[in-house]
Short mmCIF file of C-alpha atoms in Angstrom, two decimals:
data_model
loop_
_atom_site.label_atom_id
_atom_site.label_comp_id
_atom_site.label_asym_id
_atom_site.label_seq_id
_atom_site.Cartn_x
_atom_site.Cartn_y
_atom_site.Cartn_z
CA UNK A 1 -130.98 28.20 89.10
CA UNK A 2 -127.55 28.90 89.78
CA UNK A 3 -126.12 32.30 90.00
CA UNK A 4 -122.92 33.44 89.24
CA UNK A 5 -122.41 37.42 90.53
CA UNK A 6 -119.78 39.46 89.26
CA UNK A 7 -119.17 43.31 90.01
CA UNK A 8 -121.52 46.31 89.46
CA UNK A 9 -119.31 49.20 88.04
CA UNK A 10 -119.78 52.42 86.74
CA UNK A 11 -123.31 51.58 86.31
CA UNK A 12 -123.08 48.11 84.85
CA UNK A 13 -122.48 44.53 85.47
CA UNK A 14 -118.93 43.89 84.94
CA UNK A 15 -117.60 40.52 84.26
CA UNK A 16 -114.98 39.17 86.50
CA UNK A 17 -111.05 38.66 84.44
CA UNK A 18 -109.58 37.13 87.62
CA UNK A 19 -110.10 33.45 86.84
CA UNK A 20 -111.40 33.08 91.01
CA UNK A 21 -114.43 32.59 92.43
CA UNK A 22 -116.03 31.38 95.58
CA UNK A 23 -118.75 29.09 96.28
CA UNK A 24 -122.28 30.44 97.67
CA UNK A 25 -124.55 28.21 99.60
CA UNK A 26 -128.06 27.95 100.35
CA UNK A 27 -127.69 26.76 104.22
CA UNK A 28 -130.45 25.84 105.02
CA UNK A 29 -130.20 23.36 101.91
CA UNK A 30 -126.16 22.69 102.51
CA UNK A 31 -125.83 23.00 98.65
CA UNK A 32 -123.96 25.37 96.69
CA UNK A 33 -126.10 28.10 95.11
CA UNK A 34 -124.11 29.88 92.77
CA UNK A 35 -120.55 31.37 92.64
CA UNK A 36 -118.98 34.70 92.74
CA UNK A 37 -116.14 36.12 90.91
CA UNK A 38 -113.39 37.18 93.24
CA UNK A 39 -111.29 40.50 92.28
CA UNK A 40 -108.06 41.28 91.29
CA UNK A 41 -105.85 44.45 92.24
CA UNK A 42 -106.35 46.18 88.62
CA UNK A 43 -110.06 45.18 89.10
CA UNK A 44 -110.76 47.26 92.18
CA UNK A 45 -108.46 49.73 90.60
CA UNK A 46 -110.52 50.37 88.00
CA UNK A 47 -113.70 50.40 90.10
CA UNK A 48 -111.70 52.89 92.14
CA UNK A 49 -111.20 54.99 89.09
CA UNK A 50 -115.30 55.13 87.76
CA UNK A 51 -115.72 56.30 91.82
CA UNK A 52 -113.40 59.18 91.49
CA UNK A 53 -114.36 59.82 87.73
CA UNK A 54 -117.96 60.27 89.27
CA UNK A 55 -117.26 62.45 91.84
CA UNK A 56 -116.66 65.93 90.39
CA UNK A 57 -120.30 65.98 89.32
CA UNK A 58 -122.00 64.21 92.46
CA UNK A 59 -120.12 66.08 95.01
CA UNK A 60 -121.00 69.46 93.16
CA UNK A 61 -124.65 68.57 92.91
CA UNK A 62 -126.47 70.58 95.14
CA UNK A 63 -127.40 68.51 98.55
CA UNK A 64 -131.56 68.56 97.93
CA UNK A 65 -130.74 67.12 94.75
CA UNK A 66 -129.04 64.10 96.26
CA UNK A 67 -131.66 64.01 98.61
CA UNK A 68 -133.74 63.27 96.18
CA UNK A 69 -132.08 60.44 95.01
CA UNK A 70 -131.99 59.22 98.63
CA UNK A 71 -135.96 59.37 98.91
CA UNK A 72 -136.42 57.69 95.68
CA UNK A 73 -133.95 55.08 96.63
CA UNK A 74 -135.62 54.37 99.70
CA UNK A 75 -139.04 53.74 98.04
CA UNK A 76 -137.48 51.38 95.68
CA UNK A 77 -136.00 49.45 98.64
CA UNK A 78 -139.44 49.26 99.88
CA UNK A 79 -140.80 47.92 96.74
CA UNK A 80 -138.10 45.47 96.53
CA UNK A 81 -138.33 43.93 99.92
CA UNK A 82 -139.72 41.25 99.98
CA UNK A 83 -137.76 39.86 96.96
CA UNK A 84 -134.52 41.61 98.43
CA UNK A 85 -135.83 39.35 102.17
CA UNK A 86 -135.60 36.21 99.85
CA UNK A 87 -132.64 36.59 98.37
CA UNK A 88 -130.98 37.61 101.67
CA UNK A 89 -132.58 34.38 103.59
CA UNK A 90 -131.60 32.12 100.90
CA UNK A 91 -128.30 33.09 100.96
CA UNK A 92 -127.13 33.84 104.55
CA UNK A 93 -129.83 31.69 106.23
CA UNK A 94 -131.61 33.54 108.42
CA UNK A 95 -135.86 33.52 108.77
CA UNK A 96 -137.51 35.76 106.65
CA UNK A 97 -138.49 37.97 109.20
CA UNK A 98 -135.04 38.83 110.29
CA UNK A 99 -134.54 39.35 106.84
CA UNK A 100 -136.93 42.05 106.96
CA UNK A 101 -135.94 43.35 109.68
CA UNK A 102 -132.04 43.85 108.58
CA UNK A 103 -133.48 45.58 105.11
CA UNK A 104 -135.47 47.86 107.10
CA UNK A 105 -132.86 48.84 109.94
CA UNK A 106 -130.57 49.93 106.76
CA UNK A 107 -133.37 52.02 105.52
CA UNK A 108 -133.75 53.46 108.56
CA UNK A 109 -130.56 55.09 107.59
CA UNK A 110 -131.29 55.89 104.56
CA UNK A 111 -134.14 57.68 105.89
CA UNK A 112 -131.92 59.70 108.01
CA UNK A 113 -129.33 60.09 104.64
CA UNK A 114 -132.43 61.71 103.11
CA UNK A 115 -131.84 64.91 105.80
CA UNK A 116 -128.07 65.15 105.43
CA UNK A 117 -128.57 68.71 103.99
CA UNK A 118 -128.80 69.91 107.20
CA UNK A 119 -125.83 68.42 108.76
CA UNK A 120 -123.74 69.81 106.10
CA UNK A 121 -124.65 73.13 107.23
CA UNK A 122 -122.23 75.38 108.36
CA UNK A 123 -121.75 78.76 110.26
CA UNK A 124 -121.27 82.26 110.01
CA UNK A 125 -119.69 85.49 111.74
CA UNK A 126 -120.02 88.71 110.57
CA UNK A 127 -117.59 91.19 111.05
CA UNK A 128 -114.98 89.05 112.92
CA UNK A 129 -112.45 91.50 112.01
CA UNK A 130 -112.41 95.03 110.19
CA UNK A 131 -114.37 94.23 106.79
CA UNK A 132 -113.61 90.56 107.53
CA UNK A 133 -116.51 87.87 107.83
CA UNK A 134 -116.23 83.77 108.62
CA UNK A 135 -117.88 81.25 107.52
CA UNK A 136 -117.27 77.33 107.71
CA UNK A 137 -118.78 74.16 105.44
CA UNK A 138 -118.36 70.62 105.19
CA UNK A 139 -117.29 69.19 102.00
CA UNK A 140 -117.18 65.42 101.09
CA UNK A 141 -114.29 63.54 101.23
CA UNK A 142 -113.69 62.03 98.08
CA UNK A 143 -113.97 58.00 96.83
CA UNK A 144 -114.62 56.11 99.74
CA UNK A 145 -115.14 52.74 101.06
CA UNK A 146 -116.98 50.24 102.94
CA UNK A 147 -116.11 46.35 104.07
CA UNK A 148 -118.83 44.47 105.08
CA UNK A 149 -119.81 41.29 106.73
CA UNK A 150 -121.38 38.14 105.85
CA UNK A 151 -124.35 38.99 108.99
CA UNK A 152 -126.40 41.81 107.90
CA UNK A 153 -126.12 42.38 104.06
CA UNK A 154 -128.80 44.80 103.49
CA UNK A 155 -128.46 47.10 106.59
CA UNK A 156 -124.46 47.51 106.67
CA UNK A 157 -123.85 48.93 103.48
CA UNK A 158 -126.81 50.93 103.72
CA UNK A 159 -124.84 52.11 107.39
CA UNK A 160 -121.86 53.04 105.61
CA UNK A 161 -123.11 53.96 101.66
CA UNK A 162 -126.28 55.71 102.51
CA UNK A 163 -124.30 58.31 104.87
CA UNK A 164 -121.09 58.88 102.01
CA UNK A 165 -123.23 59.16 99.03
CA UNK A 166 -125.40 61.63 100.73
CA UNK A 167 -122.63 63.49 102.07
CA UNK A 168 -121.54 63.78 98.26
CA UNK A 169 -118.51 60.92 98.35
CA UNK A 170 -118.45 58.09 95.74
CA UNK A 171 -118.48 54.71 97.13
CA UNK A 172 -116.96 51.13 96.87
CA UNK A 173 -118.68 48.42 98.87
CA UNK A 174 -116.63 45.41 99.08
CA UNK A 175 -119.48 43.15 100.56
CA UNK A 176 -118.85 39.47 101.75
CA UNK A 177 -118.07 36.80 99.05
CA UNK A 178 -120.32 34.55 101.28
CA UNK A 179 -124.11 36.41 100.59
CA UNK A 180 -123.31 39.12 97.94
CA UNK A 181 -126.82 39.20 96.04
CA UNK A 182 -128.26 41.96 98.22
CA UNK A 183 -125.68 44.00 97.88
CA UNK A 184 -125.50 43.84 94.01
CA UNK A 185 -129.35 44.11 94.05
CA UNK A 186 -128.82 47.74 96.31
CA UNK A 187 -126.70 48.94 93.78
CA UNK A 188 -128.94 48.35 90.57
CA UNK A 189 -131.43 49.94 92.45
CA UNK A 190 -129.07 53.01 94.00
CA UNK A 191 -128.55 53.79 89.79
CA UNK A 192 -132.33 53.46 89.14
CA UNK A 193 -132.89 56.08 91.49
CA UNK A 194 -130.77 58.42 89.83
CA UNK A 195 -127.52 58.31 91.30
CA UNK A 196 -124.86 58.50 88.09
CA UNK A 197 -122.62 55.49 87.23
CA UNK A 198 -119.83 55.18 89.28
CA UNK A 199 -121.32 56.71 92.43
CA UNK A 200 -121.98 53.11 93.69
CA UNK A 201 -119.64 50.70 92.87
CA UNK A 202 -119.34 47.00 94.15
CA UNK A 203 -116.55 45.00 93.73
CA UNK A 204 -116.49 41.55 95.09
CA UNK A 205 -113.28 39.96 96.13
CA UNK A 206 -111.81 38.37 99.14
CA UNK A 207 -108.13 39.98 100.92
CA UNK A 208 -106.61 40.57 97.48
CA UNK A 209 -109.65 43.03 97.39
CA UNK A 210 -109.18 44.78 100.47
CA UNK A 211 -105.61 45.41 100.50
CA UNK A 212 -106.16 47.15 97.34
CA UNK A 213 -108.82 49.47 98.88
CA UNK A 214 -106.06 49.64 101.40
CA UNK A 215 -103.06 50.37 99.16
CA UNK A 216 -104.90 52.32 96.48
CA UNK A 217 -104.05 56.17 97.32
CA UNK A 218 -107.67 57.27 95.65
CA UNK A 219 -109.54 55.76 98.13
CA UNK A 220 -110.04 58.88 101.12
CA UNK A 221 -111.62 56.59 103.76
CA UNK A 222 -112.32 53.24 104.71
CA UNK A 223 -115.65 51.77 107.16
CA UNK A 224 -115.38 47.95 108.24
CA UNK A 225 -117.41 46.11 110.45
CA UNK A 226 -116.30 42.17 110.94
CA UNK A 227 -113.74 40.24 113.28
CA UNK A 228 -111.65 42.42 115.85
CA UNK A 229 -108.11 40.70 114.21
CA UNK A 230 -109.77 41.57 110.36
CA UNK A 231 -110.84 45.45 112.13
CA UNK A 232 -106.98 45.51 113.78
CA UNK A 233 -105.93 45.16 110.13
CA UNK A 234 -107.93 47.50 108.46
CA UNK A 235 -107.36 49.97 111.16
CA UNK A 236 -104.09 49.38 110.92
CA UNK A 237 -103.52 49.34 107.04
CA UNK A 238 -105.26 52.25 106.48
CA UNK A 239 -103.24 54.41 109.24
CA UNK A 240 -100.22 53.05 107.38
CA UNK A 241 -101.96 54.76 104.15
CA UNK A 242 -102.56 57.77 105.58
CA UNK A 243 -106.58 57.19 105.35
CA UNK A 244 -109.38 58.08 107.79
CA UNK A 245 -110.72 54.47 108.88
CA UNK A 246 -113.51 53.64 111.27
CA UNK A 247 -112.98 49.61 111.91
CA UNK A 248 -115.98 48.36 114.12
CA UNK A 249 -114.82 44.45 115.49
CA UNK A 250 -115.96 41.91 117.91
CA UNK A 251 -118.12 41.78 120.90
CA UNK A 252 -119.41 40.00 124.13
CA UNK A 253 -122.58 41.66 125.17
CA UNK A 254 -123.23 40.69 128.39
CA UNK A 255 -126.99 41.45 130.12
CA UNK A 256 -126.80 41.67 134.18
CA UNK A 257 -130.19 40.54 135.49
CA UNK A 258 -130.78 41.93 139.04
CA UNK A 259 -132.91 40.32 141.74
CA UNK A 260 -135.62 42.74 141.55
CA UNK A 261 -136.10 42.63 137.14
CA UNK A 262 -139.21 41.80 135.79
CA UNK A 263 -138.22 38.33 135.14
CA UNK A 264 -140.71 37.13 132.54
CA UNK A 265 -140.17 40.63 130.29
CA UNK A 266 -136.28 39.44 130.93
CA UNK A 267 -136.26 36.41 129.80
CA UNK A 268 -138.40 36.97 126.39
CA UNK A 269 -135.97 39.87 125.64
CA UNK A 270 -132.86 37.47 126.76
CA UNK A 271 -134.11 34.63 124.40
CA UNK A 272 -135.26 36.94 121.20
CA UNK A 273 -131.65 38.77 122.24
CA UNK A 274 -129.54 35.85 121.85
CA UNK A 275 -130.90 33.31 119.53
CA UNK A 276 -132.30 36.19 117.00
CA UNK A 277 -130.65 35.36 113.75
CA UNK A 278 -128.94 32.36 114.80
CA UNK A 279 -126.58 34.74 116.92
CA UNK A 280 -124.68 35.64 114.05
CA UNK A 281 -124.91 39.11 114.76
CA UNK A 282 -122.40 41.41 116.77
CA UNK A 283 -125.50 42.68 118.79
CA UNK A 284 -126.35 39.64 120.44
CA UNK A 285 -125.96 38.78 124.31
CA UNK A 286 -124.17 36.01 124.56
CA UNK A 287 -123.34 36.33 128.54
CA UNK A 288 -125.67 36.13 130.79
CA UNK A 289 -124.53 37.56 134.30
CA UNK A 290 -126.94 36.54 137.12
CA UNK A 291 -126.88 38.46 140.20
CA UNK A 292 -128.13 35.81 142.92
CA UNK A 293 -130.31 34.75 144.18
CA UNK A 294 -131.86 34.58 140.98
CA UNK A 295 -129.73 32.04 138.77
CA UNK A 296 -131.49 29.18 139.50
CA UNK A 297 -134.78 30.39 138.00
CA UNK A 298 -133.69 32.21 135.09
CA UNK A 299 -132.04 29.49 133.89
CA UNK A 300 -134.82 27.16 134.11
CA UNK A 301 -136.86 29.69 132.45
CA UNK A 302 -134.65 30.35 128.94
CA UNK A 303 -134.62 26.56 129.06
CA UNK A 304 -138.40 26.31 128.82
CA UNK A 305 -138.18 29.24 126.25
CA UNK A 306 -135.50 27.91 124.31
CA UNK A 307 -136.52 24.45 124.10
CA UNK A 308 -139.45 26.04 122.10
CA UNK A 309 -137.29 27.35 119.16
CA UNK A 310 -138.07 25.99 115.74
CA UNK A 311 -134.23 25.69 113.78
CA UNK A 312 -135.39 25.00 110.24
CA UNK A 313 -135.23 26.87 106.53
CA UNK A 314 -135.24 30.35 106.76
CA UNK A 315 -137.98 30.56 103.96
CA UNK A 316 -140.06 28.71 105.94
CA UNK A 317 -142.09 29.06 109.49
CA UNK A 318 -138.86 28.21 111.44
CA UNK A 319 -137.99 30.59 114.34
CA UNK A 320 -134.00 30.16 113.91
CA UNK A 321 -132.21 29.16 110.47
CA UNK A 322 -129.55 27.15 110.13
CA UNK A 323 -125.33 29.04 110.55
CA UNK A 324 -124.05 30.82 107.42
CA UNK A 325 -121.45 27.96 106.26
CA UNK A 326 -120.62 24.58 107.77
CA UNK A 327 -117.32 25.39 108.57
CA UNK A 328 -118.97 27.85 110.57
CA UNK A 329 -121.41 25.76 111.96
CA UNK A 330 -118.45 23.39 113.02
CA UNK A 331 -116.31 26.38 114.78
CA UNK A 332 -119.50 27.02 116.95
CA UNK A 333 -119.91 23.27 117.44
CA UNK A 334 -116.44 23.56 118.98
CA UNK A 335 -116.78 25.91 121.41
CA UNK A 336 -119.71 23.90 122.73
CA UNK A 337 -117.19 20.75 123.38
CA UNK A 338 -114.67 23.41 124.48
CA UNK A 339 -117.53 24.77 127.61
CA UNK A 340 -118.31 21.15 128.26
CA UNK A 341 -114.77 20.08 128.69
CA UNK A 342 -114.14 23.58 130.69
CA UNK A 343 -116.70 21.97 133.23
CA UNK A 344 -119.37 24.22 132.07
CA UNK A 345 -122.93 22.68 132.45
CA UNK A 346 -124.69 22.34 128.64
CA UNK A 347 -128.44 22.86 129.62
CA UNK A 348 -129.76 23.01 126.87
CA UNK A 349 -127.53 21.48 123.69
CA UNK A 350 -128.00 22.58 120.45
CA UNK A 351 -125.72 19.76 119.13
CA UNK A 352 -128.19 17.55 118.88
CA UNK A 353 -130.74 19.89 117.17
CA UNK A 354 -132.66 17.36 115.13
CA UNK A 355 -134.01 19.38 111.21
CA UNK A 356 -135.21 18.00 107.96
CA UNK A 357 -132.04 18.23 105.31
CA UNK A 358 -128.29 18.70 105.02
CA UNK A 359 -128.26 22.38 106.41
CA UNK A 360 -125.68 23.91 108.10
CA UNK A 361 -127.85 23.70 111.75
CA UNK A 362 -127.40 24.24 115.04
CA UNK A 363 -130.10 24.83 117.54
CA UNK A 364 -129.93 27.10 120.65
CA UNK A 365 -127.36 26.25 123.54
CA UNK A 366 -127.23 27.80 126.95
CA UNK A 367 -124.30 26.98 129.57
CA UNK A 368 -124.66 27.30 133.20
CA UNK A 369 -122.02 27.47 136.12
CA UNK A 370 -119.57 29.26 133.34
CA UNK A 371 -116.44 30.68 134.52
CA UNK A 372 -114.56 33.98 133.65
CA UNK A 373 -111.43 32.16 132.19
CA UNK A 374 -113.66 29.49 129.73
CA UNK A 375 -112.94 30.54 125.88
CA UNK A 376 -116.37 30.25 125.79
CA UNK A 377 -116.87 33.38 127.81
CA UNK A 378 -113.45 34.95 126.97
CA UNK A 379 -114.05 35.17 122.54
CA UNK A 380 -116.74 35.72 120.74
CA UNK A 381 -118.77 32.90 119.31
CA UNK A 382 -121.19 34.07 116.96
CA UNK A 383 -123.87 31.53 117.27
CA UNK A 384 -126.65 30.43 119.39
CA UNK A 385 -124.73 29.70 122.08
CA UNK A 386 -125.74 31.70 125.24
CA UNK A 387 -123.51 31.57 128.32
CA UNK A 388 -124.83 32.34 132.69
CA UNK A 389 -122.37 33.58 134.56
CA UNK A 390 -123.43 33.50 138.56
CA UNK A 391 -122.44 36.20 141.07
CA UNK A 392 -123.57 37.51 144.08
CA UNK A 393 -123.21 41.28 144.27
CA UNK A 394 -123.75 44.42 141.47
CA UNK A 395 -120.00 45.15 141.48
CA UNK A 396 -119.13 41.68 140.83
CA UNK A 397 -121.22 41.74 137.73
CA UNK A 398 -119.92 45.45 136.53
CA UNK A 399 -116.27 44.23 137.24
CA UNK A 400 -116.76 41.40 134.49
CA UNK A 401 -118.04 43.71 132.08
CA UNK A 402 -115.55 46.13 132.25
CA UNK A 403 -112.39 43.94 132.63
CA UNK A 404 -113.84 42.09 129.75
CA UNK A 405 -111.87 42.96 126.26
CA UNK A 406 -114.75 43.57 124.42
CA UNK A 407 -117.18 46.72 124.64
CA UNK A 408 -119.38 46.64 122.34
CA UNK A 409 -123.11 46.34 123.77
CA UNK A 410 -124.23 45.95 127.09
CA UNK A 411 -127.47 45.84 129.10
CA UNK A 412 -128.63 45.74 132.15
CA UNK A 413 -132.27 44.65 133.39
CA UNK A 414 -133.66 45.88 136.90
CA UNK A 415 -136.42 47.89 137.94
CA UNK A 416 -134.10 50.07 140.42
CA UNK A 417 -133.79 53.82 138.86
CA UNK A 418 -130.48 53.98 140.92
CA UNK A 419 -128.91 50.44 140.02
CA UNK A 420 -129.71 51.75 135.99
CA UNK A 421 -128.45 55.35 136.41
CA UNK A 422 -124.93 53.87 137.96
CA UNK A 423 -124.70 50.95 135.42
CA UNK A 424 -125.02 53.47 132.55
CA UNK A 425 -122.40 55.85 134.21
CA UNK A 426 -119.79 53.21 134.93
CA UNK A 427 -120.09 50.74 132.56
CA UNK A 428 -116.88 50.71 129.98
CA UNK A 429 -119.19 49.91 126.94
CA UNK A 430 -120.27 51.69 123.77
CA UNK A 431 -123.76 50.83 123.72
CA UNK A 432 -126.00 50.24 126.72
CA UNK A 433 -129.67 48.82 127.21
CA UNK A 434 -131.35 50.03 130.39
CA UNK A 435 -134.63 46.86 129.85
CA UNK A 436 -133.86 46.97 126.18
CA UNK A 437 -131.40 43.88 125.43
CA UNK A 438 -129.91 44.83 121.91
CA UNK A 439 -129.23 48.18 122.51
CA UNK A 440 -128.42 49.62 118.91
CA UNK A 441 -128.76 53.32 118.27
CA UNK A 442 -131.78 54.81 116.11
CA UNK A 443 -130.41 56.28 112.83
CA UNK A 444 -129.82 59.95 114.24
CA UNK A 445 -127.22 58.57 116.73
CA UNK A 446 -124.29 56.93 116.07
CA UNK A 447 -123.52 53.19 116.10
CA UNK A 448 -119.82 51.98 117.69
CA UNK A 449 -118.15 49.79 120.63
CA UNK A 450 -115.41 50.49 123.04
CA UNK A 451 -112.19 48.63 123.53
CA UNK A 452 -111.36 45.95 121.29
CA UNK A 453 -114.84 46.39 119.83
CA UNK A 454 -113.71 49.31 118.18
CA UNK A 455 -110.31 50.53 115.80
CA UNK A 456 -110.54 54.53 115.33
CA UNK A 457 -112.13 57.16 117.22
CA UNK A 458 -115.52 57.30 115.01
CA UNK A 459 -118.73 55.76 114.58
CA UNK A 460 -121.00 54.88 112.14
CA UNK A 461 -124.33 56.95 110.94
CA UNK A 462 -125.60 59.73 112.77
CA UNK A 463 -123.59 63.16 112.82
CA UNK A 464 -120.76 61.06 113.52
CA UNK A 465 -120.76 59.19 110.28
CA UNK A 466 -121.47 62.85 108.69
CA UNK A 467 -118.09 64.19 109.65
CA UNK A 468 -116.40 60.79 109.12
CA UNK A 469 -117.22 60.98 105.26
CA UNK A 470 -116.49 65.16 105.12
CA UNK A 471 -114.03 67.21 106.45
CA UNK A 472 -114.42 70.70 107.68
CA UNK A 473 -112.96 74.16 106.40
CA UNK A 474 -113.19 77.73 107.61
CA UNK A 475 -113.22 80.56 104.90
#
């Protein structure tokens, strides 16, 4: 059955006016699915005005009350899963079990959301002067909102929303036009939990949409997560606007494998690391940098490993699903010609990746003998495509990290205390691994990249993500 999705506001389905739409597909079928209405200016106007309608009477609820609303909204997530998993692997493409996995990592923020109380704590000083006591308190915001990628959409918005509604903001979630059932299903669900209309709005749109988050004066603060040029100008818009923004871009997570790792637990954790999800996600090591003498058998291992991969439907028993879009599928294609023509060695090409139907697929690649100046070690890909990079010392490997433009993720894999407690002092990279290759924070830290991984000074969930949707004041 075809769907056709068009924008949950004030507590309601609200039908699209704008005459636009955009395709969905199924990818792992190559067929269009269903459409989605894209928004206008007035449209996200409007959803902007039920946000800041609603907020009076959220934000002056008292916190255990929203907390409340958190828990519930949790356990309906839970009882929703595995038809929220479906919809979110028919959709984006991924294997059911990574759909899981992304609905759970979201409510392990929600989980977190659910003790916000605390956090909004604040202190006290009597006597500070004659007669004179101080006290501070956090107080939310105001409307908010967050932009969100086509990759993970369950646990993103659940990042961003989950923190700002249980701060006491009002939220829009402008999700992406390519996989927005999940979201629209989170927000159905957010208002049978109790949260009032208009404290969870979702408008669907494409750049029309988000320069009217941008322009619109109402909206307090702004979250993004996507492409470092998209993050750039977000970050950029918003500064312009006078808005808080946290815009969280690119990456190229490299892993340095030392002589003395534990090579089998490395290469598992390399494989599951980069091929996980089809490597659409901005989490994934993509560069492999082998300190010698070494090279020569980890590469011959991931082969073996990634030889094994099943690419098929992510509905089905398949290990890897097939890339979100074919246009997508055919940018990642490129880069593999691009590393072959660079005189990079294909090992293993996913090119020729041989699955039932007219899917979007691609199966797992890994490059040897890659150099520091091939695009396919200078941008980010965003598919299975994994890249070895050979040196011969430590330093050579940290120098590549940190001269690299992104900084988003790193790890490092040795069984040297003193190699580890150096890499995580000196490497120039938000997130770091010590034997754990996808290094992202539990819920009571916060998640964020360095350099051009990374527009604004804040980071998502955690306290951090607290004081990004309040602001303080001192009585």
């Amino acid at each position: 059955m075809s769907k056709a999705y068009q924008h949950f506001v004030n507590g309601e389905v609200v039908q699209g006016t704008s005459g636009r739409s955009s395709d969905i597909y199924n990818p792992s079928l190559g067929e269009v699915s269903g459409t989605v209405s894209l928004a206008t200016t007035s449209e996200v106007d409007s959803a902007i005005a039920a946000a800041q309608a609603a907020f009076p009477e959220w934000s002056g609820m008292n916190p255990q009350r929203r907390a409340r609303v958190m828990f519930k909204f949790k356990s309906l997530v839970e009882a929703h899963a595995d038809e929220l998993a479906l919809i979110l692997s028919e959709e984006h493409g991924k294997v059911l079990a990574d759909s899981q996995g992304d609905i759970q990592r979201g409510l392990d923020v929600i989980e977190f959301a659910c003790g916000i109380p605390h956090l909004m704590k604040g202190e006290y000083t009597q006597g500070a002067g004659p007669g004179i006591d101080v006290y501070s308190m956090r107080q939310a915001i105001g409307v908010v909102a967050g932009i969100t990628p086509f990759n993970f959409p369950a646990m993103i918005p659940m990042w961003m929303f989950g923190v700002a509604i249980a701060t006491g903001c009002t939220f829009i979630l402008k999700p992406s036009e390519k996989d927005p059932g999940v979201p629209m299903r989170l927000a159905e669900l957010m208002l049978e939990a109790g949260a009032p209309p208009g404290v969870l709005n979702v408008v669907n749109g494409d750049k029309e949409a988000v320069d009217a988050i941008i322009a619109n004066p109402s909206v307090r603060a702004v979250s993004f997560v996507g492409s470092s040029d998209i993050a750039h100008y977000v970050y950029r818009g918003c500064a312009e606007h006078g808005k808080r923004v946290q815009a969280m871009g690119g990456a190229k997570n490299h892993g340095i494998i030392l002589a003395d790792a534990d090579m089998q637990q490395a290469v598992q954790d390399i494989t599951g690391a980069a091929y996980g999800s089809a490597g659409e996600r901005c989490m994934a090591i993509s560069a492999i940098i082998a300190v010698e003498p070494i090279a020569d058998k980890l590469i011959e291992k991931i082969k073996v490993r990634a030889l094994k991969i099943k690419t098929g439907d992510g509905t089905t028993n398949a290990d890897m699903g097939p890339l979100v879009t074919k246009v997508h599928r055919d940018k990642v294609a490129s880069y593999i010609n691009a590393g072959e023509k660079d005189g990079a060695k294909v090992v293993v090409d996913g090119r020729n990746v041989e699955v039932a139907g007219d899917g979007f697929w691609l199966g797992p690649t890994l490059f040897d003998h890659v150099k520091p100046d091939m695009s396919i070690y200078l941008e980010e890909i965003f598919g299975p495509v994994l890249s070895v990079i050979r040196v011969k010392t430590y330093d050579e490997a940290l120098k590549l990290v940190n001269n690299h433009q992104y900084g988003n993720g790193t790890a490092i894999f040795t069984n040297d205390g003193g190699a580890a407690r150096r890499f995580q002092n000196e490497v120039e990279v938000g997130m770091v691994g010590i034997n754990v290759p996808i290094p992202v924070p539990m819920a009571y830290f916060s998640f964020g990249g360095w350099k051009n991984s990374l527009f604004g000074d804040s980071h998502a969930h955690g306290t951090e993500g607290v004081h990004f949707f309040t602001r303080g004041k001192v009585v």
